[in-house]
Amino acid sequence: SSELTQDPAVSVALGQTVRITCQGDSLRTYSASWYQQKPGQAPVLVIYGENNRPSGVPGRFSGSNSGNTASLTITGAQAEDEADYYCKSRDSSGDPWVFGGGTKLTVL
Amino acid sequence: QVQLVQSGAEVKKPGASVKISCKASGYSFTSNWMHWVRQAPGQGLEWMGVINPTGTKTVYAQRFQGRVVMTRDVSTTTDYMELSSLIPDDTAVYFCARDHSRGNSWWFDPWGQGTLVFVSS
């Protein structure tokens, strides 16, 4: 079955830039979407279609894709960005949709 | 605004079934597929399946085949997910999420607030 691999945990100093990555073969064909989840809350879409932000998502969030790797970048991380981040992609083998394992972002 | 409101928490015994609802509002219900995703305590997100806009086609994750049924009632703009033969490892928060797609991109937005299902004898 296909997989999307994320680093379990990443930290960033307040105001600095952090990149969260997601690797998987399906990303060579399909764009990733990214979701932010804070404790006790439902996930919230932050990036879709490789680098599109829904209304209401701050401009410091951006996305990119290269080969089998999708990235979520937060430029000037804020305390409120501390959360779990999940990538998701369509897939043509195994289940048609798959999530990465999630990355816990700590803002120091 | 677009909203997905799910039914309340459930406590079930092993072997039982649970049926969760997801009431949609604020958009044309038959314009979008609806996904179901679950999250066990302290774990990541797991895709369970999807139902098409008219409720005539479903696609389920392999590990839930034979145990999950997704349906929708267009007249009440409500989706349902029923999971049977529950085991303690089915203890999780279950989410519905509206599907969007464009080209080679798919995304889920918004999500329901989640429904906790607790399975214990």
mmCIF file of C-alpha atoms in Angstrom:
data_model
loop_
_atom_site.group_PDB
_atom_site.id
_atom_site.type_symbol
_atom_site.label_atom_id
_atom_site.label_comp_id
_atom_site.label_asym_id
_atom_site.label_seq_id
_atom_site.Cartn_x
_atom_site.Cartn_y
_atom_site.Cartn_z
ATOM 1 C CA SER A 1 0.000 0.000 0.000
ATOM 2 C CA SER A 2 1.065 3.587 -0.591
ATOM 3 C CA GLU A 3 2.405 5.709 2.214
ATOM 4 C CA LEU A 4 3.071 9.335 2.981
ATOM 5 C CA THR A 5 5.979 9.880 5.343
ATOM 6 C CA GLN A 6 6.293 12.863 7.673
ATOM 7 C CA ASP A 7 8.779 13.677 10.415
ATOM 8 C CA PRO A 8 7.023 13.015 13.749
ATOM 9 C CA ALA A 9 8.124 16.281 15.334
ATOM 10 C CA VAL A 10 9.631 19.597 14.305
ATOM 11 C CA SER A 11 10.406 22.714 16.321
ATOM 12 C CA VAL A 12 10.899 26.329 15.331
ATOM 13 C CA ALA A 13 11.818 29.497 17.189
ATOM 14 C CA LEU A 14 9.155 32.157 17.348
ATOM 15 C CA GLY A 15 9.260 34.293 14.220
ATOM 16 C CA GLN A 16 11.513 31.946 12.284
ATOM 17 C CA THR A 17 10.744 29.854 9.199
ATOM 18 C CA VAL A 18 9.959 26.142 9.323
ATOM 19 C CA ARG A 19 9.389 23.585 6.590
ATOM 20 C CA ILE A 20 7.344 20.443 7.172
ATOM 21 C CA THR A 21 7.803 17.745 4.553
ATOM 22 C CA CYS A 22 5.763 14.831 3.251
ATOM 23 C CA GLN A 23 7.226 12.112 1.043
ATOM 24 C CA GLY A 24 5.467 9.524 -1.061
ATOM 25 C CA ASP A 25 5.291 8.111 -4.571
ATOM 26 C CA SER A 26 1.743 9.387 -5.047
ATOM 27 C CA LEU A 27 3.049 12.960 -4.840
ATOM 28 C CA ARG A 28 4.697 12.515 -8.233
ATOM 29 C CA THR A 29 1.173 12.410 -9.694
ATOM 30 C CA TYR A 30 -1.139 14.170 -7.254
ATOM 31 C CA SER A 31 -0.890 17.402 -5.291
ATOM 32 C CA ALA A 32 -0.886 17.293 -1.523
ATOM 33 C CA SER A 33 -3.241 19.140 0.770
ATOM 34 C CA TRP A 34 -2.276 20.135 4.291
ATOM 35 C CA TYR A 35 -4.331 20.200 7.504
ATOM 36 C CA GLN A 36 -3.677 21.830 10.851
ATOM 37 C CA GLN A 37 -5.090 20.174 13.945
ATOM 38 C CA LYS A 38 -4.988 21.636 17.432
ATOM 39 C CA PRO A 39 -5.722 19.522 20.515
ATOM 40 C CA GLY A 40 -9.356 18.570 20.827
ATOM 41 C CA GLN A 41 -10.302 20.169 17.527
ATOM 42 C CA ALA A 42 -11.152 18.987 14.048
ATOM 43 C CA PRO A 43 -8.520 19.343 11.324
ATOM 44 C CA VAL A 44 -8.544 22.578 9.341
ATOM 45 C CA LEU A 45 -7.422 22.908 5.729
ATOM 46 C CA VAL A 46 -4.445 25.262 5.360
ATOM 47 C CA ILE A 47 -3.060 24.468 1.873
ATOM 48 C CA TYR A 48 -4.608 22.769 -1.169
ATOM 49 C CA GLY A 49 -3.714 22.287 -4.811
ATOM 50 C CA GLU A 50 -0.011 22.493 -4.021
ATOM 51 C CA ASN A 51 0.008 26.168 -2.971
ATOM 52 C CA ASN A 52 -3.464 27.601 -2.465
ATOM 53 C CA ARG A 53 -4.673 29.008 0.850
ATOM 54 C CA PRO A 54 -8.329 28.980 1.868
ATOM 55 C CA SER A 55 -9.697 32.330 2.938
ATOM 56 C CA GLY A 56 -8.802 33.030 6.532
ATOM 57 C CA VAL A 57 -5.494 31.166 6.487
ATOM 58 C CA PRO A 58 -2.604 33.584 7.105
ATOM 59 C CA GLY A 59 -0.228 34.368 4.275
ATOM 60 C CA ARG A 60 2.712 32.957 6.234
ATOM 61 C CA PHE A 61 1.526 29.467 5.190
ATOM 62 C CA SER A 62 2.679 28.232 1.780
ATOM 63 C CA GLY A 63 3.077 24.935 -0.013
ATOM 64 C CA SER A 64 5.300 23.456 -2.680
ATOM 65 C CA ASN A 65 5.928 20.187 -4.495
ATOM 66 C CA SER A 66 9.079 18.663 -5.949
ATOM 67 C CA GLY A 67 9.225 15.111 -7.228
ATOM 68 C CA ASN A 68 7.950 12.830 -4.472
ATOM 69 C CA THR A 69 8.073 15.488 -1.753
ATOM 70 C CA ALA A 70 5.477 18.058 -0.725
ATOM 71 C CA SER A 71 6.360 20.806 1.718
ATOM 72 C CA LEU A 72 4.439 23.121 3.988
ATOM 73 C CA THR A 73 6.372 26.253 4.916
ATOM 74 C CA ILE A 74 5.492 28.671 7.692
ATOM 75 C CA THR A 75 7.382 31.921 7.286
ATOM 76 C CA GLY A 76 7.546 33.761 10.605
ATOM 77 C CA ALA A 77 5.977 31.115 12.824
ATOM 78 C CA GLN A 78 3.640 32.328 15.543
ATOM 79 C CA ALA A 79 2.741 30.752 18.855
ATOM 80 C CA GLU A 80 -0.731 29.928 17.539
ATOM 81 C CA ASP A 81 0.812 27.800 14.782
ATOM 82 C CA GLU A 82 1.784 25.157 17.327
ATOM 83 C CA ALA A 83 -0.263 22.147 16.235
ATOM 84 C CA ASP A 84 -0.191 18.823 14.434
ATOM 85 C CA TYR A 85 0.076 19.046 10.654
ATOM 86 C CA TYR A 86 -1.062 16.319 8.270
ATOM 87 C CA CYS A 87 -0.504 15.967 4.556
ATOM 88 C CA LYS A 88 -2.959 14.081 2.388
ATOM 89 C CA SER A 89 -2.897 12.899 -1.196
ATOM 90 C CA ARG A 90 -4.936 10.974 -3.700
ATOM 91 C CA ASP A 91 -3.402 7.631 -4.574
ATOM 92 C CA SER A 92 -3.678 5.202 -7.462
ATOM 93 C CA SER A 93 -2.631 2.087 -5.528
ATOM 94 C CA GLY A 94 -4.187 0.745 -2.364
ATOM 95 C CA ASP A 95 -6.722 3.066 -0.797
ATOM 96 C CA PRO A 96 -7.603 6.063 -3.007
ATOM 97 C CA TRP A 97 -6.852 8.626 -0.296
ATOM 98 C CA VAL A 98 -4.009 8.494 2.195
ATOM 99 C CA PHE A 99 -2.792 10.694 5.060
ATOM 100 C CA GLY A 100 0.723 11.199 6.304
ATOM 101 C CA GLY A 101 1.448 10.208 9.879
ATOM 102 C CA GLY A 102 1.443 13.823 11.038
ATOM 103 C CA THR A 103 4.084 16.256 12.296
ATOM 104 C CA LYS A 104 3.873 17.861 15.726
ATOM 105 C CA LEU A 105 5.100 21.435 15.429
ATOM 106 C CA THR A 106 6.446 23.126 18.543
ATOM 107 C CA VAL A 107 7.024 26.884 18.520
ATOM 108 C CA LEU A 108 9.770 27.771 20.983
ATOM 109 C CA GLN B 1 -21.720 29.462 6.039
ATOM 110 C CA VAL B 2 -20.862 25.877 5.179
ATOM 111 C CA GLN B 3 -21.269 23.646 8.210
ATOM 112 C CA LEU B 4 -21.076 19.969 8.997
ATOM 113 C CA VAL B 5 -22.635 19.085 12.342
ATOM 114 C CA GLN B 6 -22.185 15.573 13.653
ATOM 115 C CA SER B 7 -24.152 13.548 16.152
ATOM 116 C CA GLY B 8 -23.057 13.136 19.746
ATOM 117 C CA ALA B 9 -20.704 10.769 21.488
ATOM 118 C CA GLU B 10 -21.511 7.073 21.664
ATOM 119 C CA VAL B 11 -20.558 4.318 24.082
ATOM 120 C CA LYS B 12 -20.794 0.813 22.667
ATOM 121 C CA LYS B 13 -20.012 -2.718 23.708
ATOM 122 C CA PRO B 14 -17.785 -4.971 21.601
ATOM 123 C CA GLY B 15 -19.720 -6.601 18.797
ATOM 124 C CA ALA B 16 -22.251 -3.804 18.552
ATOM 125 C CA SER B 17 -22.759 -1.314 15.716
ATOM 126 C CA VAL B 18 -22.687 2.460 15.724
ATOM 127 C CA LYS B 19 -24.294 4.874 13.284
ATOM 128 C CA ILE B 20 -23.048 8.457 13.165
ATOM 129 C CA SER B 21 -24.742 11.302 11.339
ATOM 130 C CA CYS B 22 -23.308 14.389 9.634
ATOM 131 C CA LYS B 23 -25.791 17.167 8.883
ATOM 132 C CA ALA B 24 -24.670 19.506 6.089
ATOM 133 C CA SER B 25 -25.828 23.062 5.558
ATOM 134 C CA GLY B 26 -24.847 26.209 3.711
ATOM 135 C CA TYR B 27 -24.156 24.678 0.295
ATOM 136 C CA SER B 28 -25.712 22.529 -2.406
ATOM 137 C CA PHE B 29 -25.604 19.091 -0.780
ATOM 138 C CA THR B 30 -25.567 17.161 -4.052
ATOM 139 C CA SER B 31 -22.528 19.020 -5.390
ATOM 140 C CA ASN B 32 -19.889 17.238 -3.323
ATOM 141 C CA TRP B 33 -18.770 13.801 -2.235
ATOM 142 C CA MET B 34 -18.401 13.276 1.529
ATOM 143 C CA HIS B 35 -15.535 11.481 3.251
ATOM 144 C CA TRP B 36 -15.251 9.850 6.642
ATOM 145 C CA VAL B 37 -11.992 9.908 8.583
ATOM 146 C CA ARG B 38 -11.219 8.588 12.023
ATOM 147 C CA GLN B 39 -8.572 9.303 14.647
ATOM 148 C CA ALA B 40 -7.769 6.928 17.479
ATOM 149 C CA PRO B 41 -6.590 8.499 20.747
ATOM 150 C CA GLY B 42 -3.128 9.990 20.300
ATOM 151 C CA GLN B 43 -2.916 8.715 16.727
ATOM 152 C CA GLY B 44 -3.055 10.161 13.224
ATOM 153 C CA LEU B 45 -5.846 10.535 10.710
ATOM 154 C CA GLU B 46 -7.147 7.459 8.910
ATOM 155 C CA TRP B 47 -9.305 7.626 5.791
ATOM 156 C CA MET B 48 -12.314 5.308 5.982
ATOM 157 C CA GLY B 49 -14.338 5.907 2.851
ATOM 158 C CA VAL B 50 -16.367 8.258 0.691
ATOM 159 C CA ILE B 51 -19.895 8.530 -0.701
ATOM 160 C CA ASN B 52 -20.892 10.234 -3.950
ATOM 161 C CA PRO B 53 -23.283 13.212 -4.167
ATOM 162 C CA THR B 54 -26.395 11.179 -4.944
ATOM 163 C CA GLY B 55 -25.612 8.426 -2.465
ATOM 164 C CA THR B 56 -25.434 5.760 -5.171
ATOM 165 C CA LYS B 57 -21.711 4.978 -4.991
ATOM 166 C CA THR B 58 -19.353 4.359 -2.119
ATOM 167 C CA VAL B 59 -15.644 3.566 -1.903
ATOM 168 C CA TYR B 60 -14.316 2.124 1.322
ATOM 169 C CA ALA B 61 -10.818 1.687 2.686
ATOM 170 C CA GLN B 62 -9.690 -1.900 2.410
ATOM 171 C CA ARG B 63 -9.414 -2.426 6.152
ATOM 172 C CA PHE B 64 -13.065 -1.465 6.681
ATOM 173 C CA GLN B 65 -14.552 -3.422 3.782
ATOM 174 C CA GLY B 66 -17.485 -5.507 4.971
ATOM 175 C CA ARG B 67 -17.790 -3.620 8.241
ATOM 176 C CA VAL B 68 -18.681 -0.070 7.176
ATOM 177 C CA VAL B 69 -21.681 1.306 5.340
ATOM 178 C CA MET B 70 -21.998 4.933 4.265
ATOM 179 C CA THR B 71 -25.339 6.331 3.206
ATOM 180 C CA ARG B 72 -26.923 9.706 2.652
ATOM 181 C CA ASP B 73 -30.390 11.183 2.814
ATOM 182 C CA VAL B 74 -30.583 13.961 0.253
ATOM 183 C CA SER B 75 -33.941 15.145 1.574
ATOM 184 C CA THR B 76 -32.411 16.010 4.954
ATOM 185 C CA THR B 77 -28.872 16.788 3.691
ATOM 186 C CA THR B 78 -27.480 14.254 6.110
ATOM 187 C CA ASP B 79 -24.757 11.660 5.685
ATOM 188 C CA TYR B 80 -24.450 8.549 7.799
ATOM 189 C CA MET B 81 -21.605 6.193 8.610
ATOM 190 C CA GLU B 82 -22.361 2.862 10.247
ATOM 191 C CA LEU B 83 -19.559 0.674 11.588
ATOM 192 C CA SER B 84 -20.394 -2.818 12.757
ATOM 193 C CA SER B 85 -18.707 -5.590 14.775
ATOM 194 C CA LEU B 86 -17.037 -2.998 16.956
ATOM 195 C CA ILE B 87 -13.874 -3.825 18.870
ATOM 196 C CA PRO B 88 -12.059 -1.709 21.475
ATOM 197 C CA ASP B 89 -9.564 -0.588 18.819
ATOM 198 C CA ASP B 90 -12.454 1.179 17.075
ATOM 199 C CA THR B 91 -12.444 3.687 19.916
ATOM 200 C CA ALA B 92 -11.777 6.921 18.071
ATOM 201 C CA VAL B 93 -13.107 10.280 16.996
ATOM 202 C CA TYR B 94 -14.908 9.997 13.675
ATOM 203 C CA PHE B 95 -15.056 12.974 11.304
ATOM 204 C CA CYS B 96 -17.002 13.727 8.157
ATOM 205 C CA ALA B 97 -15.369 16.055 5.635
ATOM 206 C CA ARG B 98 -16.567 17.572 2.370
ATOM 207 C CA ASP B 99 -14.651 16.683 -0.762
ATOM 208 C CA HIS B 100 -13.296 19.133 -3.322
ATOM 209 C CA SER B 101 -11.283 18.423 -6.436
ATOM 210 C CA ARG B 102 -9.663 20.296 -9.283
ATOM 211 C CA GLY B 103 -7.291 18.774 -11.798
ATOM 212 C CA ASN B 104 -4.927 16.465 -9.908
ATOM 213 C CA SER B 105 -5.791 17.968 -6.532
ATOM 214 C CA TRP B 106 -8.254 16.779 -3.900
ATOM 215 C CA TRP B 107 -8.897 18.414 -0.553
ATOM 216 C CA PHE B 108 -11.294 18.125 2.396
ATOM 217 C CA ASP B 109 -13.032 21.266 3.651
ATOM 218 C CA PRO B 110 -14.738 21.776 6.000
ATOM 219 C CA TRP B 111 -14.703 19.003 8.558
ATOM 220 C CA GLY B 112 -17.381 18.111 11.047
ATOM 221 C CA GLN B 113 -16.622 18.660 14.720
ATOM 222 C CA GLY B 114 -16.048 14.952 15.288
ATOM 223 C CA THR B 115 -17.928 12.212 17.108
ATOM 224 C CA LEU B 116 -16.271 10.177 19.844
ATOM 225 C CA VAL B 117 -17.072 6.491 19.795
ATOM 226 C CA PHE B 118 -15.943 4.563 22.867
ATOM 227 C CA VAL B 119 -15.979 0.787 22.697
ATOM 228 C CA SER B 120 -15.652 -1.098 25.941
ATOM 229 C CA SER B 121 -17.195 -4.042 27.722
#
